[in-house]
PDB file of C-alpha atoms in Angstrom:
ATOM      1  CA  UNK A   1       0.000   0.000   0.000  1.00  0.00           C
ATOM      2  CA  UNK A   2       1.061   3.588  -0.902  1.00  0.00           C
ATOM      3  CA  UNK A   3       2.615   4.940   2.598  1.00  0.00           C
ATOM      4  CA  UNK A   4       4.218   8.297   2.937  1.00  0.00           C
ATOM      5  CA  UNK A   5       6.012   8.781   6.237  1.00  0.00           C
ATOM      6  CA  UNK A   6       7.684  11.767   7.511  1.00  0.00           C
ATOM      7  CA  UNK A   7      10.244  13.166   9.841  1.00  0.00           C
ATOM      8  CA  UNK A   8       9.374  14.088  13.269  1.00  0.00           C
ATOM      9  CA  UNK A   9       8.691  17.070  15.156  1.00  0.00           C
ATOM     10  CA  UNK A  10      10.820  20.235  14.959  1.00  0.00           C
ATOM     11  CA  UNK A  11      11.421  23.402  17.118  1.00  0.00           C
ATOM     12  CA  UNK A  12      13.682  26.188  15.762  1.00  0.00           C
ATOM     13  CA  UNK A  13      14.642  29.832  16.721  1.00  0.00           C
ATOM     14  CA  UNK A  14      13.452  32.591  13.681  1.00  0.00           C
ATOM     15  CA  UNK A  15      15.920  32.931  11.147  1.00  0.00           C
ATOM     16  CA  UNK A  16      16.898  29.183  11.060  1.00  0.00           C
ATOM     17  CA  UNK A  17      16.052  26.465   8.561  1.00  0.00           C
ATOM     18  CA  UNK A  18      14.512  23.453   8.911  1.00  0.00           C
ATOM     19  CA  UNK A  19      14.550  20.100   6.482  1.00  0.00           C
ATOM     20  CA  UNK A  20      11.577  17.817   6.489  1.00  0.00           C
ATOM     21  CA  UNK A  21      11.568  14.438   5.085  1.00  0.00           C
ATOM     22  CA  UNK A  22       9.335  12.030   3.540  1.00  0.00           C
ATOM     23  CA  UNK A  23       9.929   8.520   2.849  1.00  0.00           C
ATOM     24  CA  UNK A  24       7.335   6.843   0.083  1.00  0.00           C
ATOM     25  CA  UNK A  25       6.827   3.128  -0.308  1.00  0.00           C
ATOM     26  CA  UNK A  26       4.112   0.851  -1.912  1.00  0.00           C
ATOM     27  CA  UNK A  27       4.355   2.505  -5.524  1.00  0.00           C
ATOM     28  CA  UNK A  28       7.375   3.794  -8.040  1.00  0.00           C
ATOM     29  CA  UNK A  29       8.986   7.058  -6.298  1.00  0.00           C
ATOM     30  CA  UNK A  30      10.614   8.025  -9.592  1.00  0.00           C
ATOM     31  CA  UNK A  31       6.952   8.053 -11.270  1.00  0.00           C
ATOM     32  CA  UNK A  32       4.731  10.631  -9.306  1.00  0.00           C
ATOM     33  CA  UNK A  33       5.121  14.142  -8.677  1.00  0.00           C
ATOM     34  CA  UNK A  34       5.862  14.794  -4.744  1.00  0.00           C
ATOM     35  CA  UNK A  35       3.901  18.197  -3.694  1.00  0.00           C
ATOM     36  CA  UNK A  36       4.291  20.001  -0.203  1.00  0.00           C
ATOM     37  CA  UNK A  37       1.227  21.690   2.100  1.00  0.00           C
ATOM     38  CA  UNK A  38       1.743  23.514   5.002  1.00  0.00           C
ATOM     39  CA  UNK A  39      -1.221  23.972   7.579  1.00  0.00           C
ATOM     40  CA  UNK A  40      -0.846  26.980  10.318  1.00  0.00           C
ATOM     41  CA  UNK A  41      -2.637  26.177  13.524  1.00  0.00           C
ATOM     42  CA  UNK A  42      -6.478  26.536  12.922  1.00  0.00           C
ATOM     43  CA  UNK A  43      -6.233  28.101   9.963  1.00  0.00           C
ATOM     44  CA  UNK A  44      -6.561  26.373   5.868  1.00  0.00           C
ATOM     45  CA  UNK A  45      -3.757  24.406   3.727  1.00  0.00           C
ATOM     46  CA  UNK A  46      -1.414  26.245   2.031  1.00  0.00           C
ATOM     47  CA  UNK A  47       0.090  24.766  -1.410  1.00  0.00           C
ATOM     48  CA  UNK A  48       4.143  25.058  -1.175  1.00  0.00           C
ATOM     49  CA  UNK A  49       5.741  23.230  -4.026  1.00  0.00           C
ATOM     50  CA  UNK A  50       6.505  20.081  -5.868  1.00  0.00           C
ATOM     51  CA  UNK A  51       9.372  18.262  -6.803  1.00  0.00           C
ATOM     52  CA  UNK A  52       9.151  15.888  -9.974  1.00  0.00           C
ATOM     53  CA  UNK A  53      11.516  12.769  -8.065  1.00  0.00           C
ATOM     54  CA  UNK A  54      12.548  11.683 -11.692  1.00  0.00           C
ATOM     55  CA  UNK A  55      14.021  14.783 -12.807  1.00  0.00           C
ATOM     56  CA  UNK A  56      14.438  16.455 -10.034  1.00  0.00           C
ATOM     57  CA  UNK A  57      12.944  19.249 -11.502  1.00  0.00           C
ATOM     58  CA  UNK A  58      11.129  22.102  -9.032  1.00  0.00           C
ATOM     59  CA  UNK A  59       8.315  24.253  -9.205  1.00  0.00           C
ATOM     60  CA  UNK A  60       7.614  26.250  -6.128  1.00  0.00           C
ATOM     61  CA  UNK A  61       4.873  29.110  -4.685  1.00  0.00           C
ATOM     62  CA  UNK A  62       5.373  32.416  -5.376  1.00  0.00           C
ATOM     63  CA  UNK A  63       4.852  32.857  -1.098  1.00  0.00           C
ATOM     64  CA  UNK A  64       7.932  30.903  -0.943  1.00  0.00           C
ATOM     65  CA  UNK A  65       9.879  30.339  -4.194  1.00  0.00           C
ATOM     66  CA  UNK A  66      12.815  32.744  -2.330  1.00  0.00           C
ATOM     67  CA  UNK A  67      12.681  30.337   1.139  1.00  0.00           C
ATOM     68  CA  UNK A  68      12.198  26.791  -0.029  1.00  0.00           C
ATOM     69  CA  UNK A  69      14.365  24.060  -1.476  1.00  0.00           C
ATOM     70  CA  UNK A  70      12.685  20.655  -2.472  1.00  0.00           C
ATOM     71  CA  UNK A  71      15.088  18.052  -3.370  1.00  0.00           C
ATOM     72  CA  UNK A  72      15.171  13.846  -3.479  1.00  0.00           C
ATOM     73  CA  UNK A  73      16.795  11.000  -2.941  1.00  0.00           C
ATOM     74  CA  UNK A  74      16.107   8.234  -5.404  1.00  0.00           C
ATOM     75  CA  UNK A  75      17.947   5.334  -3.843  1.00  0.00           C
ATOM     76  CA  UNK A  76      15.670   5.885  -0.753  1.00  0.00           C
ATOM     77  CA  UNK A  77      12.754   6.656  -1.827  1.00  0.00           C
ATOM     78  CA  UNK A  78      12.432  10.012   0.166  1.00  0.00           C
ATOM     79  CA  UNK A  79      11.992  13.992  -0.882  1.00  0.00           C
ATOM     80  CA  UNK A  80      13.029  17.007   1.264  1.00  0.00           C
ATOM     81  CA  UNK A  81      11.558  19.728   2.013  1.00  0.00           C
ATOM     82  CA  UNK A  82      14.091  22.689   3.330  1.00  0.00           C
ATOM     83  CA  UNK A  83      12.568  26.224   4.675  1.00  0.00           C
ATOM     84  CA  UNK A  84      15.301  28.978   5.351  1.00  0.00           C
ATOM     85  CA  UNK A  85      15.133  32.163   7.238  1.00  0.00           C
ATOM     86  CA  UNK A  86      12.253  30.667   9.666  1.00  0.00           C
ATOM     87  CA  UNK A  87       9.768  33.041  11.044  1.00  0.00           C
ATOM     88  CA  UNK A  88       7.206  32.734  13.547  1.00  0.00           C
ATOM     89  CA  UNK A  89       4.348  32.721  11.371  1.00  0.00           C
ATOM     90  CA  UNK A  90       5.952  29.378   9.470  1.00  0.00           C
ATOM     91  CA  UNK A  91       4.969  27.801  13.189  1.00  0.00           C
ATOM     92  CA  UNK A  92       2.910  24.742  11.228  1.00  0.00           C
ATOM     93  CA  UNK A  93       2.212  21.376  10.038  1.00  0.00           C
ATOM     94  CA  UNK A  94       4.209  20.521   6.833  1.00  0.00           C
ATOM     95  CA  UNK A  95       2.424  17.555   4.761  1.00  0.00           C
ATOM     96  CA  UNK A  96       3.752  15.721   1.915  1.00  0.00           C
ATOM     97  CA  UNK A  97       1.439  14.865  -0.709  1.00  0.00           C
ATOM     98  CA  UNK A  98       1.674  12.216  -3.570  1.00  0.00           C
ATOM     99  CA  UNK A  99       0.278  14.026  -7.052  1.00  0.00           C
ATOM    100  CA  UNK A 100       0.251  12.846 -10.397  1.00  0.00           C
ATOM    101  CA  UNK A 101       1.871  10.389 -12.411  1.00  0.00           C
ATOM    102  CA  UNK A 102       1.660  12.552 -15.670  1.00  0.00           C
ATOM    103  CA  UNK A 103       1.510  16.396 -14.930  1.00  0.00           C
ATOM    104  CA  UNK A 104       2.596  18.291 -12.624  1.00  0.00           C
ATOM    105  CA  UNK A 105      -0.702  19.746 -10.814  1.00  0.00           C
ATOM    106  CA  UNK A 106      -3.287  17.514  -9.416  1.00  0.00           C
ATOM    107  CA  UNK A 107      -5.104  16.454  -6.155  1.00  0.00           C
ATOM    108  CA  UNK A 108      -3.977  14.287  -3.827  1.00  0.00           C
ATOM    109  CA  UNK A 109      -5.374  10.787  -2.752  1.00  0.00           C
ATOM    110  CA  UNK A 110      -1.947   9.933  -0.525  1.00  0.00           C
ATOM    111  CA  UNK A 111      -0.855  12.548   2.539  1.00  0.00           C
ATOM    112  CA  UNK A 112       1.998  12.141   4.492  1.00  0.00           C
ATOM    113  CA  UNK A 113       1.100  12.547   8.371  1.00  0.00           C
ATOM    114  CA  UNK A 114       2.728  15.786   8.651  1.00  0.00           C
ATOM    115  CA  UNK A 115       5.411  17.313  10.435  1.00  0.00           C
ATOM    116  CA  UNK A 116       5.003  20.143  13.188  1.00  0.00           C
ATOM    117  CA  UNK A 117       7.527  22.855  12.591  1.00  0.00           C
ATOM    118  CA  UNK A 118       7.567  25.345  15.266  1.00  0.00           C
ATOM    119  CA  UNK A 119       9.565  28.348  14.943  1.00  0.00           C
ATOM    120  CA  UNK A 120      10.111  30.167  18.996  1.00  0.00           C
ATOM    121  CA  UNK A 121      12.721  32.328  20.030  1.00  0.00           C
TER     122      UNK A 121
ATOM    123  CA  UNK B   1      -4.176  33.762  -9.629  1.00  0.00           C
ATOM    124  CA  UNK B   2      -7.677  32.211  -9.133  1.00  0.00           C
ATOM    125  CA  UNK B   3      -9.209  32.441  -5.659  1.00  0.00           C
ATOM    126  CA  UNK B   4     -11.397  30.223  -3.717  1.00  0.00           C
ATOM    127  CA  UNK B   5     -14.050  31.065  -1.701  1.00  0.00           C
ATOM    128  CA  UNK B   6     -16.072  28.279   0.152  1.00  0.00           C
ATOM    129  CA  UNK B   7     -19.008  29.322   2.160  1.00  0.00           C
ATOM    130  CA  UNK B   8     -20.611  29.187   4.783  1.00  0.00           C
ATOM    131  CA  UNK B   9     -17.834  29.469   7.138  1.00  0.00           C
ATOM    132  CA  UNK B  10     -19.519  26.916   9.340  1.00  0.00           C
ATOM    133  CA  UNK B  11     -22.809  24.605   8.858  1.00  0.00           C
ATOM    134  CA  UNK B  12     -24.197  22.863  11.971  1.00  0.00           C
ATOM    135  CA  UNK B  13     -26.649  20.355  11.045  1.00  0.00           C
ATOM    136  CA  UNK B  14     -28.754  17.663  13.221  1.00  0.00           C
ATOM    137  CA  UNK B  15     -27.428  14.014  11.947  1.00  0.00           C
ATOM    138  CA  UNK B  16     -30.271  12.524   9.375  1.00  0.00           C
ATOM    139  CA  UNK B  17     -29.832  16.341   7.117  1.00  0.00           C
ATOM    140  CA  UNK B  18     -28.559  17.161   4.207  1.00  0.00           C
ATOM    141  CA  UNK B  19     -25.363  19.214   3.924  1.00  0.00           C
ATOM    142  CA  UNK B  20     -24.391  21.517   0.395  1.00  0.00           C
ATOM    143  CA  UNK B  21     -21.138  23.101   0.595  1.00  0.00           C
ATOM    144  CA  UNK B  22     -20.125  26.063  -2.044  1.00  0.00           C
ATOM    145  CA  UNK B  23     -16.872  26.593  -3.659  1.00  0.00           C
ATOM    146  CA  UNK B  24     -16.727  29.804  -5.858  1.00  0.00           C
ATOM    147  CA  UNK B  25     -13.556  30.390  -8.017  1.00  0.00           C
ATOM    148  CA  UNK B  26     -12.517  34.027  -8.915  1.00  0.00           C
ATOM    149  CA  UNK B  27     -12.533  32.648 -13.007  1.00  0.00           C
ATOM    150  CA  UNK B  28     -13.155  29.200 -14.995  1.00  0.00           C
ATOM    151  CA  UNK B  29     -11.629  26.136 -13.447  1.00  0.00           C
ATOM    152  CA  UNK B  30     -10.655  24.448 -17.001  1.00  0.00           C
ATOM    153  CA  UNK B  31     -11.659  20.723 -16.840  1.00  0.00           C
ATOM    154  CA  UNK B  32     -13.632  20.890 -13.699  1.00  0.00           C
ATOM    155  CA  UNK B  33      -9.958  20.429 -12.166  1.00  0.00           C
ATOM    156  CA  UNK B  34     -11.866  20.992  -8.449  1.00  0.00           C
ATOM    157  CA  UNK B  35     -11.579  18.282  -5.864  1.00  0.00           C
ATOM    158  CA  UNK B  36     -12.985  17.707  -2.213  1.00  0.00           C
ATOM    159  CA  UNK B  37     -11.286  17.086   0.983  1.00  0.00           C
ATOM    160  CA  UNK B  38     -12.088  16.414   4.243  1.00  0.00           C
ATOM    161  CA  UNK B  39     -10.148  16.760   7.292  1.00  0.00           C
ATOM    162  CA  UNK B  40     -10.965  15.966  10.759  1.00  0.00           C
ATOM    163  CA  UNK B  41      -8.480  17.343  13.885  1.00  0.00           C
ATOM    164  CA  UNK B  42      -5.180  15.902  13.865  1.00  0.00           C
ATOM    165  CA  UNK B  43      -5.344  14.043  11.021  1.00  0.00           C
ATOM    166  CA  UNK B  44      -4.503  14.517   6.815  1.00  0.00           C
ATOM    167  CA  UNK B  45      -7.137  15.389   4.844  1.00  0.00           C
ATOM    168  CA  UNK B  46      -8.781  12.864   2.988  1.00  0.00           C
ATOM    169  CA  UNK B  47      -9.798  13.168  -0.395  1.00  0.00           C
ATOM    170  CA  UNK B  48     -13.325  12.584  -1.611  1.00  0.00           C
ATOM    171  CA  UNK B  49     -13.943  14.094  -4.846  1.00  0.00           C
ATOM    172  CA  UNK B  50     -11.414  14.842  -7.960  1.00  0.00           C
ATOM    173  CA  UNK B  51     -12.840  16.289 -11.394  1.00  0.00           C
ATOM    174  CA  UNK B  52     -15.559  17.573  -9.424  1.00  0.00           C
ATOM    175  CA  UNK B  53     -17.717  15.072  -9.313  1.00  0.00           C
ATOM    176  CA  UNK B  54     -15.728  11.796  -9.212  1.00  0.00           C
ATOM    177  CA  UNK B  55     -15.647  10.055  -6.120  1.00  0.00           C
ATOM    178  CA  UNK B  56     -12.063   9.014  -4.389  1.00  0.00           C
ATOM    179  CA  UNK B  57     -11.739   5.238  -3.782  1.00  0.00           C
ATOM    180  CA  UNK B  58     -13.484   4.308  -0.712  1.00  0.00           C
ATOM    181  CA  UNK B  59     -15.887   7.245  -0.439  1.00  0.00           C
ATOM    182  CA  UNK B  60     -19.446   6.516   0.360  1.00  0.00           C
ATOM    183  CA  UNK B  61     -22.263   7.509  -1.953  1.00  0.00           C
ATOM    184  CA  UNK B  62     -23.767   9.686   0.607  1.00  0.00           C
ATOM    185  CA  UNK B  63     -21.138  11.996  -1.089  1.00  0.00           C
ATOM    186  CA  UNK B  64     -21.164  13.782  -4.038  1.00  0.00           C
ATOM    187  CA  UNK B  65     -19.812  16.904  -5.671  1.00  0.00           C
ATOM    188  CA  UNK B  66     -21.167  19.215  -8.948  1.00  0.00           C
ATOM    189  CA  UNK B  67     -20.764  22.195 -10.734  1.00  0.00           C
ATOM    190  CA  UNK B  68     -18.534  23.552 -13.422  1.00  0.00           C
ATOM    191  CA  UNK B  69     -16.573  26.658 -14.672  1.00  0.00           C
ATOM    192  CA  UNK B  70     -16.834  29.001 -11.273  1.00  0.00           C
ATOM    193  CA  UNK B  71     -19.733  27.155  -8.806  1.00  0.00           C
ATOM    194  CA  UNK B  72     -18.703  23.696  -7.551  1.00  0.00           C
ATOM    195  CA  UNK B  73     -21.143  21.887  -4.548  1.00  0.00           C
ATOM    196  CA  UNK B  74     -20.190  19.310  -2.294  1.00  0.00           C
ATOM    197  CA  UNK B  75     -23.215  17.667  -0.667  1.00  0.00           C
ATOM    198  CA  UNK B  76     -23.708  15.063   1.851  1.00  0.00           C
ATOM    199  CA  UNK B  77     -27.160  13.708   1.490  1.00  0.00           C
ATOM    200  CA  UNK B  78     -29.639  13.160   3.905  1.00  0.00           C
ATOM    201  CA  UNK B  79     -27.788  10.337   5.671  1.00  0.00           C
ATOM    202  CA  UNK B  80     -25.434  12.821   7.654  1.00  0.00           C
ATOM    203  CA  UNK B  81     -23.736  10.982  10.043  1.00  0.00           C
ATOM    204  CA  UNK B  82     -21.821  12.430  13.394  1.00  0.00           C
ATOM    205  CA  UNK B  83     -18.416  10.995  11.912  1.00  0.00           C
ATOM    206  CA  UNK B  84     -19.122  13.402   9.038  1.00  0.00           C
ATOM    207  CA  UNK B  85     -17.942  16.156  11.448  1.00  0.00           C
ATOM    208  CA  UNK B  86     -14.989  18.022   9.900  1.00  0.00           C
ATOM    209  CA  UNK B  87     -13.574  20.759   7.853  1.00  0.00           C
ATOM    210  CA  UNK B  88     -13.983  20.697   4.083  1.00  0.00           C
ATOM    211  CA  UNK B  89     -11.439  22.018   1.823  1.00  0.00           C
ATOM    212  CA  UNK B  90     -12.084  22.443  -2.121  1.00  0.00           C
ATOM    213  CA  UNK B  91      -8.464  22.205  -4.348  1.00  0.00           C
ATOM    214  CA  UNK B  92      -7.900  23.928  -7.657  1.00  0.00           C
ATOM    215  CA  UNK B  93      -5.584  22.175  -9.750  1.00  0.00           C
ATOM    216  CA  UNK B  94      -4.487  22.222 -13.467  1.00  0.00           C
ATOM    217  CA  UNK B  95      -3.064  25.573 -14.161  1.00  0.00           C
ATOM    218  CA  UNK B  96      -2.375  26.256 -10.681  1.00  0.00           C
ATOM    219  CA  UNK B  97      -2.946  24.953  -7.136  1.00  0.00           C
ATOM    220  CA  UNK B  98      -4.783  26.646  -4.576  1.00  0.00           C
ATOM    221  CA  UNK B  99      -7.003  25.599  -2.018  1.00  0.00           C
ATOM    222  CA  UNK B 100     -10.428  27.434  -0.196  1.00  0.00           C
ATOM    223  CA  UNK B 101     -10.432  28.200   2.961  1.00  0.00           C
ATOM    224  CA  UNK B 102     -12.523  25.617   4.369  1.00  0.00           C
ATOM    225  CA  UNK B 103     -16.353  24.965   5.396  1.00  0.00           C
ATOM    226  CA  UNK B 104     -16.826  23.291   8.935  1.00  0.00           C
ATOM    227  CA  UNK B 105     -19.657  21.041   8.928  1.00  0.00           C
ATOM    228  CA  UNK B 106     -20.666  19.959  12.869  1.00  0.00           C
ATOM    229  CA  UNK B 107     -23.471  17.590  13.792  1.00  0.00           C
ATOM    230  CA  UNK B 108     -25.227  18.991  16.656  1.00  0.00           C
TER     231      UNK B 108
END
């Protein structure tokens, strides 16, 4: 079965960076794109980014295309998701999220379980 | 960059009742690309619809989702159960991804 599982909690000061994992199993990592969502506390999801683990190609929000770096690992299966320059308001829960096979935007039937990132001087 | 805007903010219903959920893009969603999530505390959300109207694997019937080019419904028919307490986010994909800001539905 398709499984996405992430890294654990994080705490960091403001102005540090944080790199989130997430490990896939149960289907081809090299043949899906791998997006990113971040959820602040109570409030909506927030589309970050995507990394295409074949190419390694990016394609990331304009909120955070100066911030993020999404990168992979084929020979483990897992993509990274690295935030610089942390501020308080980044305090969330980052989600991986299994797209497409074929194009790059799509919805999501496979979510990672998230990772709290909380960012506290 | 099209916007989302689900409404109402919150829907409190009595179990048995029929819930409708609105999602109103700022311009055209090409392809119906509009899907349905739900998501209950602490947990992922959970996809139900894709191509606005096709149920996810697994999804009961009581749900269903319509519309096309800027007015997209989610409903959850007259079987409402207590377990259908969540929030419910609509996605825009296809040219872009963006999501609304959620509806939450509580069973009273």
């Amino acid at each position: 079965q398709v499984q996405l599982v992430q890294s654990g909690t994080e705490v960091k000061k403001p102005g540090a960076s944080v790199k989130v994992s997430c490990k896939a199993s149960g289907y081809t990592f090299t043949g899906y794109y791998l997006h990113w969502v971040r959820q602040a506390p109570g409030q909506g999801l927030e589309w970050m980014g995507l990394i295409n683990p074949n190419s390694g190609g990016t394609n990331y929000a304009n909120n955070f295309h100066d911030r993020v770096t999404m990168t992979r690992d084929t020979s483990i299966s897992t993509a990274y998701m690295e935030l610089s320059r942390l501020k308080s308001d980044d305090t969330a829960v980052y989600y991986c999220a299994r797209g497409n096979s074929d194009f790059w935007s799509g919805y999501y039937a496979y979510w990672g379980q998230g990772t709290l990132v909380t960012v506290s001087s | 960059e099209i916007v989302l805007t689900q409404s109402p903010g919150t829907l409190s219903l009595s179990p048995g009742e029929r819930a409708t959920l609105s999602c109103r893009a700022s311009q055209s969603v090409s392809s119906n690309y509009l899907a349905w999530y739900q998501q209950k505390p602490g947990q992922a959300p959970r996809l139900l619809i894709y191509g606005a109207s096709n149920r996810a694997t697994g999804i009961p019937d009581r749900f269903s989702g319509g519309g096309s080019g800027t007015d997209f419904t989610l409903t959850i028919s007259n079987r409402l159960e207590p377990e259908d307490s969540a929030v419910y986010y609509c996605q825009l994909y296809g040219s872009s991804v963006t999501f609304g800001g959620g509806t939450k539905v509580e069973i009273k």
